[in-house]
Coordinates of C-alpha atoms and ligand atoms in Angstrom, one line a residue:
M1 CA 38.3 54.0 -75.4
N2 CA 38.0 54.9 -71.2
K3 CA 37.6 52.8 -69.1
I4 CA 34.2 52.3 -67.6
T5 CA 33.6 53.8 -64.2
P6 CA 30.9 53.3 -61.8
D7 CA 29.8 57.3 -62.1
I8 CA 30.0 55.4 -65.8
I9 CA 27.9 52.6 -65.5
R10 CA 25.3 55.1 -63.0
S11 CA 25.2 58.1 -65.7
W12 CA 23.6 55.7 -68.0
K13 CA 20.7 55.4 -65.4
G14 CA 17.1 56.8 -66.8
T15 CA 19.1 56.7 -70.8
R16 CA 19.3 53.8 -73.8
R17 CA 22.6 52.7 -73.2
R18 CA 21.7 49.2 -71.1
I19 CA 24.6 47.2 -68.9
A20 CA 26.4 44.6 -71.3
A21 CA 27.7 42.2 -68.1
L22 CA 28.9 38.5 -68.2
T23 CA 31.2 36.8 -65.3
A24 CA 34.6 36.0 -65.8
Y25 CA 36.7 34.1 -64.0
D26 CA 40.1 33.7 -65.5
F27 CA 43.0 35.7 -67.6
P28 CA 41.8 34.7 -71.0
T29 CA 38.1 34.9 -70.1
A30 CA 38.9 37.7 -68.8
R31 CA 40.2 39.4 -71.9
L32 CA 38.6 37.6 -74.5
L33 CA 35.4 39.7 -73.7
D34 CA 36.8 42.7 -72.2
E35 CA 38.5 43.6 -76.1
A36 CA 34.6 42.1 -77.3
G37 CA 33.3 45.2 -75.3
I38 CA 32.0 44.2 -72.1
D39 CA 30.8 46.6 -69.9
L40 CA 31.3 44.7 -66.4
L41 CA 33.1 41.3 -65.0
L42 CA 31.8 39.4 -62.3
V43 CA 34.7 36.7 -60.6
G44 CA 30.8 35.6 -59.1
D45 CA 31.4 32.9 -56.3
S46 CA 29.6 31.2 -58.9
L47 CA 32.9 30.1 -59.2
G48 CA 32.7 28.0 -56.8
M49 CA 30.3 26.1 -59.7
T50 CA 31.4 26.4 -63.3
V51 CA 35.2 26.1 -61.5
L52 CA 35.6 24.2 -59.0
G53 CA 32.6 22.1 -59.4
Y54 CA 31.0 22.0 -56.3
P55 CA 27.4 21.7 -55.8
D56 CA 26.5 25.7 -55.4
T57 CA 28.5 28.5 -53.6
T58 CA 28.3 28.4 -49.9
R59 CA 31.7 26.4 -50.2
V60 CA 33.4 29.9 -51.7
Q61 CA 36.7 30.9 -49.7
M62 CA 37.4 34.5 -49.6
Q63 CA 41.2 33.0 -51.1
D64 CA 39.2 32.1 -54.3
V65 CA 37.1 35.0 -55.4
I66 CA 41.0 36.7 -55.5
H67 CA 43.1 34.1 -56.4
H68 CA 40.4 34.3 -59.2
T69 CA 40.5 38.1 -59.1
R70 CA 44.4 38.5 -59.7
G71 CA 44.1 36.5 -63.1
A72 CA 40.5 38.2 -64.6
A73 CA 42.2 41.5 -63.6
R74 CA 46.0 41.0 -65.4
G75 CA 43.2 40.7 -68.5
V76 CA 40.8 43.8 -68.0
S77 CA 41.2 47.0 -69.6
W78 CA 38.7 48.5 -70.0
A79 CA 35.9 46.9 -68.0
L80 CA 34.6 47.8 -64.4
L81 CA 36.2 44.3 -63.1
T82 CA 33.9 43.8 -60.0
A83 CA 34.1 40.6 -56.7
D84 CA 31.9 38.4 -55.5
L85 CA 32.1 38.3 -51.4
P86 CA 31.6 34.6 -50.5
I87 CA 29.6 34.1 -48.6
H88 CA 30.5 34.9 -44.4
S89 CA 33.4 36.2 -44.9
Y90 CA 30.5 40.1 -44.9
D91 CA 30.0 38.7 -41.5
C92 CA 30.1 42.2 -39.8
P93 CA 31.0 45.6 -41.2
D94 CA 35.3 45.6 -40.2
L95 CA 34.8 42.1 -42.0
A96 CA 32.7 43.1 -44.8
V97 CA 35.5 46.1 -45.0
R98 CA 38.9 44.2 -44.7
N99 CA 37.9 41.7 -47.6
S100 CA 36.8 44.2 -49.2
R101 CA 40.0 46.0 -49.2
Y102 CA 41.8 42.4 -50.1
L103 CA 39.0 42.0 -53.2
I104 CA 40.9 45.7 -54.4
D105 CA 44.5 44.5 -53.4
A106 CA 43.5 41.2 -55.9
G107 CA 42.5 44.4 -58.9
A108 CA 39.0 43.8 -58.3
H109 CA 37.9 47.5 -59.2
A110 CA 34.2 47.8 -57.8
V111 CA 33.1 44.8 -54.9
K112 CA 29.5 42.8 -54.1
L113 CA 27.6 41.1 -51.7
E114 CA 23.8 39.4 -50.9
G115 CA 21.2 40.8 -49.0
G116 CA 19.8 44.4 -48.3
Q117 CA 18.4 45.5 -45.8
A118 CA 20.0 42.5 -43.3
C119 CA 23.3 43.4 -44.4
S120 CA 22.6 47.8 -44.4
A121 CA 25.4 48.1 -41.8
Q122 CA 28.1 46.4 -44.0
I123 CA 27.0 47.9 -47.3
R124 CA 26.8 51.4 -45.5
A125 CA 31.0 49.9 -44.1
I126 CA 31.7 49.2 -47.5
T127 CA 31.0 52.4 -49.1
Q128 CA 31.8 54.8 -46.6
A129 CA 35.5 52.9 -47.1
G130 CA 35.2 54.3 -50.7
I131 CA 35.2 51.3 -51.9
P132 CA 32.5 50.6 -55.5
F133 CA 29.2 48.2 -53.7
L134 CA 27.6 46.6 -56.2
G135 CA 23.6 45.2 -54.7
H136 CA 22.2 42.1 -55.7
I137 CA 19.2 41.0 -54.2
G138 CA 16.2 38.7 -55.1
M139 CA 17.1 35.2 -55.1
L140 CA 21.0 34.9 -53.0
P141 CA 22.9 31.9 -54.0
Q142 CA 24.6 32.0 -51.1
H143 CA 21.0 31.1 -49.7
V144 CA 20.1 28.2 -52.1
L145 CA 20.6 25.8 -48.7
E146 CA 18.1 27.4 -46.1
E147 CA 16.5 27.8 -49.1
G148 CA 15.6 24.4 -50.2
G149 CA 16.5 25.4 -53.9
Y150 CA 16.4 28.5 -56.5
R151 CA 13.1 29.9 -56.3
T152 CA 11.7 32.8 -57.9
K153 CA 10.8 35.7 -55.5
G154 CA 7.5 38.2 -56.3
R155 CA 5.5 36.4 -56.5
T156 CA 3.1 37.5 -52.8
A157 CA 2.2 40.6 -52.5
K158 CA 4.8 41.3 -49.4
E159 CA 8.2 39.5 -51.1
R160 CA 7.3 42.2 -53.6
S161 CA 7.3 45.1 -51.1
F162 CA 10.3 43.1 -49.6
L163 CA 12.7 43.7 -52.3
L164 CA 11.6 47.8 -53.3
D165 CA 12.3 47.8 -49.7
E166 CA 16.2 45.3 -50.0
A167 CA 15.9 47.6 -53.8
R168 CA 15.6 50.9 -51.1
A169 CA 18.6 49.7 -48.3
V170 CA 20.9 49.2 -51.5
E171 CA 20.4 52.6 -53.1
E172 CA 20.3 55.0 -49.6
N173 CA 23.8 52.7 -48.5
G174 CA 25.9 54.2 -51.5
G175 CA 25.4 50.9 -53.9
F176 CA 25.8 52.4 -57.3
A177 CA 24.2 49.6 -59.3
L178 CA 21.9 46.5 -57.9
V179 CA 21.8 43.0 -59.6
L180 CA 18.4 41.5 -59.0
E181 CA 18.4 38.0 -59.4
L182 CA 15.4 35.5 -60.0
I183 CA 12.7 38.5 -59.8
V184 CA 9.4 38.4 -61.0
P185 CA 9.8 40.5 -64.0
S186 CA 7.0 42.8 -63.6
V187 CA 8.5 43.3 -59.9
A188 CA 11.8 43.5 -61.5
A189 CA 10.4 46.3 -63.8
E190 CA 8.9 48.4 -61.1
I191 CA 12.8 48.0 -58.9
T192 CA 14.2 49.5 -62.2
R193 CA 11.2 52.2 -62.3
S194 CA 11.9 53.2 -58.7
I195 CA 15.1 53.4 -58.3
S196 CA 18.3 55.8 -59.5
I197 CA 20.5 53.2 -58.9
P198 CA 20.9 51.2 -62.5
T199 CA 19.9 47.6 -62.3
I200 CA 21.4 44.4 -63.7
G201 CA 19.6 41.7 -64.5
I202 CA 19.2 38.2 -64.6
G203 CA 16.9 36.0 -64.8
S204 CA 14.3 38.6 -63.7
G205 CA 12.7 39.9 -67.5
T206 CA 14.2 42.5 -69.9
E207 CA 13.7 45.6 -68.7
C208 CA 16.1 46.0 -66.6
D209 CA 18.4 48.6 -67.0
G210 CA 20.9 45.8 -67.9
Q211 CA 21.6 42.2 -67.5
I212 CA 23.7 39.9 -66.3
L213 CA 24.7 35.5 -67.6
V214 CA 27.3 33.7 -65.8
F215 CA 30.0 33.0 -68.9
H216 CA 29.7 28.8 -68.7
D217 CA 25.7 29.6 -69.8
L218 CA 26.5 31.9 -72.6
V219 CA 29.0 30.3 -74.2
G220 CA 27.8 26.7 -73.4
Y221 CA 30.3 25.6 -71.5
F222 CA 28.5 23.8 -68.3
P223 CA 26.3 21.6 -70.2
W224 CA 25.1 19.6 -66.7
F225 CA 23.6 22.1 -65.5
K226 CA 21.5 24.8 -67.6
P227 CA 19.4 27.7 -65.9
K228 CA 15.8 28.9 -67.7
H229 CA 16.8 32.2 -67.9
A230 CA 19.9 31.3 -69.8
Q231 CA 20.2 31.4 -73.4
S232 CA 23.5 30.2 -74.8
E233 CA 24.9 31.7 -78.0
G234 CA 27.2 28.9 -78.4
N235 CA 28.7 25.1 -77.4
V236 CA 31.9 25.6 -76.7
A237 CA 31.8 21.7 -74.2
E238 CA 31.2 20.2 -78.4
E239 CA 33.7 22.2 -78.8
I240 CA 36.4 20.6 -76.3
R241 CA 34.5 17.4 -76.7
K242 CA 35.2 17.3 -80.0
A243 CA 38.8 18.6 -79.3
A244 CA 40.5 15.8 -77.4
R245 CA 38.6 13.0 -79.4
A246 CA 40.9 13.8 -82.4
Y247 CA 43.9 14.7 -79.7
I248 CA 43.1 11.1 -78.6
D249 CA 42.6 9.3 -81.7
R250 CA 45.9 11.6 -83.1
T251 CA 48.1 10.1 -80.4
R252 CA 46.5 6.9 -80.5
G253 CA 47.3 6.7 -84.5
D254 CA 44.5 5.8 -85.0
V255 CA 43.6 8.0 -87.4
A256 CA 44.1 7.4 -91.5
Ligands
KIV1 O1 28.2 34.9 -58.9 C1 27.3 34.6 -59.7 O2 27.4 34.7 -61.0 C2 26.8 35.9 -59.7 C3 25.5 36.5 -60.6 C4 24.7 35.5 -61.1 C5 24.9 37.1 -60.2 O3 26.6 36.6 -58.4

């Protein structure tokens, strides 16, 4: 099988080929998902919650993403491995490029940051440095504290038109694809129709060019919070509890 590249992902725009993407933050998960044939793996800054136990992504540092990217990269031989630039790691274009290079050195094939028009200079600097870039617009988790929660975007005419401009900013500055997070499905569909790069939705309806999900939500490995959009296909949390109880009983000699 040929390795997935940004150009391959881009070439699926307008075809029936949908992009299947998941997060992965370590070697075994990345390897299992890669072997299953996933197209794109994201070392998302959601690792702040799913792996490090923070309440949101606002405390994630570059060292955290670099560390997890190194592990995930060793498990990938087919998927496109993208790594997140965490909050404040792209406050200006030079910093964005420098930190993107650290992620590429750690084994990522592409980077992602949150935002469109306000980050145009950063996105342009990254793509002009030859680093493949994945956009992310809509609900931006790095802004959850200012916004006071995870709110669906695109409910008003003003928000709809803002999101269309955000999408164009990512497209014009060289992004190869664009994540649409928590956007009203009709607006996500309109964005998908109006730009030339593929959209990858999360909580944004079915009319995107692909879907991305947090791995822990897919397999039921984070039972303390389940986003509405995340349809889980497993119950890893229960399997771990069962295995731990069996081990504890066996070790203590409580089993007949
Ligand atoms: O950090 C992350 O996991 C993400 C996805 C939700 C798109 O950005």
